[in-house]
Amino acid sequence: MARNSGFCRIKNERKKLSFFKIFQSADLSSECMRAIPYNFMQRVSEKDFSYKMVIRAQWGSSWKVEISKNPRFYYMEKHGWNQFVSDNALGDNEFVTFTHKGKMWFDVNIYHQNGKEILIPRNTPTMAPSGIKKEQGESSYKDVKKEDETGDSTGGEDLEVRKKKAKESKTSKKKKLTSKKVVSSVEIGESSRGVELKVRKTNAEKPKSSKKNKIRSKKDKNGVPKFKITIRKSYLKFLAIPKRFVEGHIPNKSTIFTIHHWKGNCSWEVLCLVRENRTIFSSGWTKLAREYPLLIGDRCIFKLIKPTELLLISKKAREKIIKIDE
């Protein structure tokens, strides 16, 4: 029955004004992607038309987007459009329909590539809550286990007295052994203590030094986090960010990053799309690669100068900066 009701809903919506878009992992903020079909705008009456549109999802969230016009077509402004794209983590070949309800109000239906409709907002899972639940589960399991062990002891008071005597005898034996150890350690002398202290210090310093080396590998001389990538053909469309850098410096949800040219004369807004399997630069990246420009084989360094700002240095620029630092 649910399938038939969904089919009837789609059949009824086809009678209303609507258009669709497919969100591939390319430049989702381009004018072509933000354009409203010409045939659709021709059918919108003057009473219903407005330069401010509202997009509403099935779960009740809505986004305000301003509309502009160039000589060829109407298009949606970047600010509201990019917010809609990032909030819904679009860019994985989703099929999205925009149905006009009047007065430039649009109902949005988002479908996965397999045709299944998304009916709840996408939220990236965080690791902390699951860890807390796990600890709580383990502790509760231990408590239950203790209760079972105490519940099974039904041997009477005589058994309890015997257990107490056995424990007391064990503790007395342990005390005797520890006293003997203390006497023997005193007889050994201060020289052996000094050797033991040196060994302990060296063992304690080894893991610290290894941890420091791991941290340095992710930062430059000035302590700025960075990652290096050699440009491939596929990286001109979207860029996969290394997992080590993502785990330490990228937010758990999709956000817009500002990437600056190393000369400081221009910058680009790029959507950082967070997925379960990988994190990529998608919307706005192709424009950056075209205007920078980036070519296949270029070696690039990305430095994190602010929480959502990166400095991009190409191979030639890197050589100049190293000369200046030296």
Short mmCIF file of C-alpha atoms in Angstrom, two decimals, residues 21-232:
data_model
loop_
_atom_site.label_atom_id
_atom_site.label_comp_id
_atom_site.label_asym_id
_atom_site.label_seq_id
_atom_site.Cartn_x
_atom_site.Cartn_y
_atom_site.Cartn_z
CA LYS A 21 18.59 18.05 -10.88
CA ILE A 22 21.21 15.29 -10.51
CA PHE A 23 23.94 16.10 -7.97
CA GLN A 24 27.16 14.56 -9.20
CA SER A 25 30.49 15.08 -7.38
CA ALA A 26 31.51 17.93 -9.67
CA ASP A 27 31.17 21.72 -9.34
CA LEU A 28 27.80 21.90 -7.59
CA SER A 29 28.03 25.69 -7.19
CA SER A 30 28.44 26.48 -10.89
CA GLU A 31 25.91 28.71 -12.67
CA CYS A 32 24.84 25.77 -14.82
CA MET A 33 24.01 23.75 -11.70
CA ARG A 34 22.21 26.68 -10.05
CA ALA A 35 20.22 27.54 -13.19
CA ILE A 36 16.43 27.25 -13.24
CA PRO A 37 15.08 25.73 -16.49
CA TYR A 38 13.86 28.33 -19.00
CA ASN A 39 10.66 26.39 -19.82
CA PHE A 40 9.79 26.24 -16.13
CA MET A 41 10.16 30.01 -15.63
CA GLN A 42 8.00 30.70 -18.69
CA ARG A 43 5.10 28.84 -17.04
CA VAL A 44 5.37 30.68 -13.69
CA SER A 45 2.77 33.48 -13.53
CA GLU A 46 3.62 37.06 -12.55
CA LYS A 47 1.57 36.70 -9.34
CA ASP A 48 3.57 33.67 -8.23
CA PHE A 49 6.98 34.98 -9.27
CA SER A 50 9.40 36.44 -6.72
CA TYR A 51 13.17 36.94 -6.54
CA LYS A 52 13.16 35.09 -3.21
CA MET A 53 12.42 31.37 -3.22
CA VAL A 54 12.02 28.90 -0.35
CA ILE A 55 13.12 25.25 -0.57
CA ARG A 56 11.44 22.86 1.89
CA ALA A 57 12.46 19.25 2.58
CA GLN A 58 10.17 16.35 3.53
CA TRP A 59 11.27 16.45 7.20
CA GLY A 60 10.37 20.17 7.59
CA SER A 61 13.73 21.94 7.14
CA SER A 62 13.71 24.91 4.76
CA TRP A 63 16.24 27.18 3.04
CA LYS A 64 15.81 30.73 1.67
CA VAL A 65 17.53 31.29 -1.67
CA GLU A 66 17.64 34.54 -3.65
CA ILE A 67 17.14 34.45 -7.43
CA SER A 68 19.05 36.53 -10.00
CA LYS A 69 18.89 36.84 -13.78
CA ASN A 70 21.47 37.06 -16.53
CA PRO A 71 20.75 37.57 -20.26
CA ARG A 72 20.17 33.83 -20.74
CA PHE A 73 18.38 32.41 -17.68
CA TYR A 74 17.36 32.75 -14.03
CA TYR A 75 19.65 31.18 -11.44
CA MET A 76 19.88 30.69 -7.66
CA GLU A 77 22.44 32.70 -5.67
CA LYS A 78 25.42 30.85 -4.17
CA HIS A 79 24.87 31.63 -0.48
CA GLY A 80 21.51 29.91 0.00
CA TRP A 81 22.21 27.24 -2.62
CA ASN A 82 25.54 26.16 -1.07
CA GLN A 83 23.89 26.00 2.34
CA PHE A 84 21.20 23.67 0.96
CA VAL A 85 23.85 21.46 -0.68
CA SER A 86 26.10 21.24 2.41
CA ASP A 87 23.25 20.67 4.91
CA ASN A 88 22.03 17.69 2.87
CA ALA A 89 25.54 16.42 1.99
CA LEU A 90 24.67 16.25 -1.71
CA GLY A 91 27.12 15.19 -4.40
CA ASP A 92 26.78 11.39 -4.60
CA ASN A 93 24.57 11.20 -7.72
CA GLU A 94 21.36 12.06 -5.87
CA PHE A 95 18.19 12.70 -7.91
CA VAL A 96 16.37 15.78 -6.53
CA THR A 97 12.95 17.09 -7.62
CA PHE A 98 11.74 20.67 -7.02
CA THR A 99 7.91 20.96 -7.03
CA HIS A 100 6.41 24.46 -7.14
CA LYS A 101 3.63 25.02 -4.57
CA GLY A 102 3.03 28.69 -5.47
CA LYS A 103 4.63 32.03 -4.50
CA MET A 104 8.08 30.51 -5.25
CA TRP A 105 7.73 27.88 -2.52
CA PHE A 106 9.22 24.51 -3.54
CA ASP A 107 8.88 21.05 -2.01
CA VAL A 108 12.05 19.01 -2.43
CA ASN A 109 12.27 15.22 -2.76
CA ILE A 110 15.76 13.69 -2.57
CA TYR A 111 16.44 10.17 -3.88
CA HIS A 112 19.53 7.95 -3.63
CA GLN A 113 21.15 6.61 -6.79
CA ASN A 114 19.28 3.34 -6.20
CA GLY A 115 15.92 5.19 -6.27
CA LYS A 116 15.23 5.09 -2.51
CA GLU A 117 13.86 8.37 -1.15
CA ILE A 118 15.62 10.14 1.74
CA LEU A 119 12.97 10.92 4.38
CA ILE A 120 15.17 11.99 7.32
CA PRO A 121 18.04 14.52 7.45
CA ARG A 122 21.52 13.20 6.90
CA ASN A 123 23.62 13.34 10.08
CA THR A 124 27.24 12.12 10.21
CA PRO A 125 27.74 9.73 13.13
CA THR A 126 30.28 10.69 15.79
CA MET A 127 32.49 8.15 17.54
CA ALA A 128 32.28 9.52 21.11
CA PRO A 129 28.69 8.50 21.94
CA SER A 130 29.22 4.93 20.72
CA GLY A 131 32.34 4.63 22.85
CA ILE A 132 30.46 5.85 25.92
CA LYS A 133 27.68 3.34 25.29
CA LYS A 134 30.21 0.56 24.99
CA GLU A 135 31.83 1.45 28.31
CA GLN A 136 28.46 1.67 30.00
CA GLY A 137 27.47 -1.73 28.59
CA GLU A 138 30.69 -3.35 29.77
CA SER A 139 30.38 -1.89 33.28
CA SER A 140 26.74 -3.00 33.56
CA TYR A 141 27.74 -6.48 32.36
CA LYS A 142 30.42 -6.67 35.08
CA ASP A 143 27.91 -5.56 37.74
CA VAL A 144 25.46 -8.27 36.67
CA LYS A 145 28.25 -10.83 36.70
CA LYS A 146 29.20 -9.88 40.26
CA GLU A 147 25.58 -10.14 41.36
CA ASP A 148 25.32 -13.62 39.83
CA GLU A 149 28.49 -14.74 41.59
CA THR A 150 27.24 -13.47 44.97
CA GLY A 151 23.82 -15.00 44.34
CA ASP A 152 25.31 -18.45 43.66
CA SER A 153 27.10 -18.59 47.03
CA THR A 154 24.52 -20.54 49.10
CA GLY A 155 26.85 -22.65 51.18
CA GLY A 156 25.87 -21.08 54.55
CA GLU A 157 27.76 -19.28 57.25
CA ASP A 158 30.40 -22.04 57.70
CA LEU A 159 31.63 -21.61 54.14
CA GLU A 160 31.88 -17.85 54.59
CA VAL A 161 33.96 -18.29 57.75
CA ARG A 162 36.31 -20.69 55.94
CA LYS A 163 36.71 -18.25 53.05
CA LYS A 164 37.57 -15.43 55.44
CA LYS A 165 40.22 -17.58 57.17
CA ALA A 166 41.71 -18.56 53.80
CA LYS A 167 41.88 -14.91 52.71
CA GLU A 168 43.55 -13.90 55.99
CA SER A 169 46.18 -16.60 55.59
CA LYS A 170 46.88 -15.48 51.99
CA THR A 171 47.26 -11.83 53.02
CA SER A 172 49.63 -12.78 55.85
CA LYS A 173 51.79 -14.79 53.43
CA LYS A 174 51.86 -11.86 50.99
CA LYS A 175 52.98 -9.49 53.77
CA LYS A 176 55.84 -11.82 54.69
CA LEU A 177 56.98 -12.02 51.06
CA THR A 178 56.85 -8.24 50.59
CA SER A 179 58.87 -7.71 53.79
CA LYS A 180 61.53 -10.13 52.52
CA LYS A 181 61.67 -8.28 49.19
CA VAL A 182 62.13 -4.93 50.95
CA VAL A 183 65.02 -6.32 53.02
CA SER A 184 66.70 -7.79 49.93
CA SER A 185 66.28 -4.53 47.99
CA VAL A 186 67.91 -2.59 50.84
CA GLU A 187 70.85 -5.01 50.82
CA ILE A 188 71.35 -4.57 47.07
CA GLY A 189 72.51 -0.96 47.54
CA GLU A 190 72.14 2.43 45.96
CA SER A 191 74.11 1.54 42.82
CA SER A 192 71.52 -0.96 41.62
CA ARG A 193 68.79 1.58 42.30
CA GLY A 194 70.56 4.09 40.08
CA VAL A 195 70.78 1.57 37.24
CA GLU A 196 67.09 0.69 37.57
CA LEU A 197 66.10 4.37 37.55
CA LYS A 198 68.10 4.97 34.36
CA VAL A 199 66.45 2.00 32.64
CA ARG A 200 63.00 3.20 33.68
CA LYS A 201 63.71 6.72 32.39
CA THR A 202 64.90 5.45 29.00
CA ASN A 203 61.84 3.17 28.67
CA ALA A 204 59.52 6.05 29.57
CA GLU A 205 61.19 8.43 27.09
CA LYS A 206 61.00 6.01 24.12
CA PRO A 207 57.20 6.12 23.52
CA LYS A 208 57.16 9.89 24.02
CA SER A 209 59.79 10.42 21.34
CA SER A 210 57.90 8.15 18.91
CA LYS A 211 54.68 10.11 19.50
CA LYS A 212 56.49 13.39 18.83
CA ASN A 213 57.79 12.05 15.52
CA LYS A 214 54.25 11.09 14.47
CA ILE A 215 52.97 14.59 15.25
CA ARG A 216 55.85 16.25 13.38
CA SER A 217 55.08 14.25 10.28
CA LYS A 218 51.71 16.04 10.06
CA LYS A 219 53.10 19.56 10.64
CA ASP A 220 55.72 21.80 9.04
CA LYS A 221 58.59 23.67 10.74
CA ASN A 222 56.19 26.31 12.09
CA GLY A 223 53.79 23.69 13.50
CA VAL A 224 51.09 24.25 10.82
CA PRO A 225 49.08 21.10 9.87
CA LYS A 226 49.44 20.16 6.21
CA PHE A 227 49.09 17.37 3.64
CA LYS A 228 50.70 16.73 0.24
CA ILE A 229 49.05 15.43 -2.93
CA THR A 230 50.20 14.81 -6.52
CA ILE A 231 47.47 15.80 -8.98
CA ARG A 232 45.97 12.97 -11.07
#
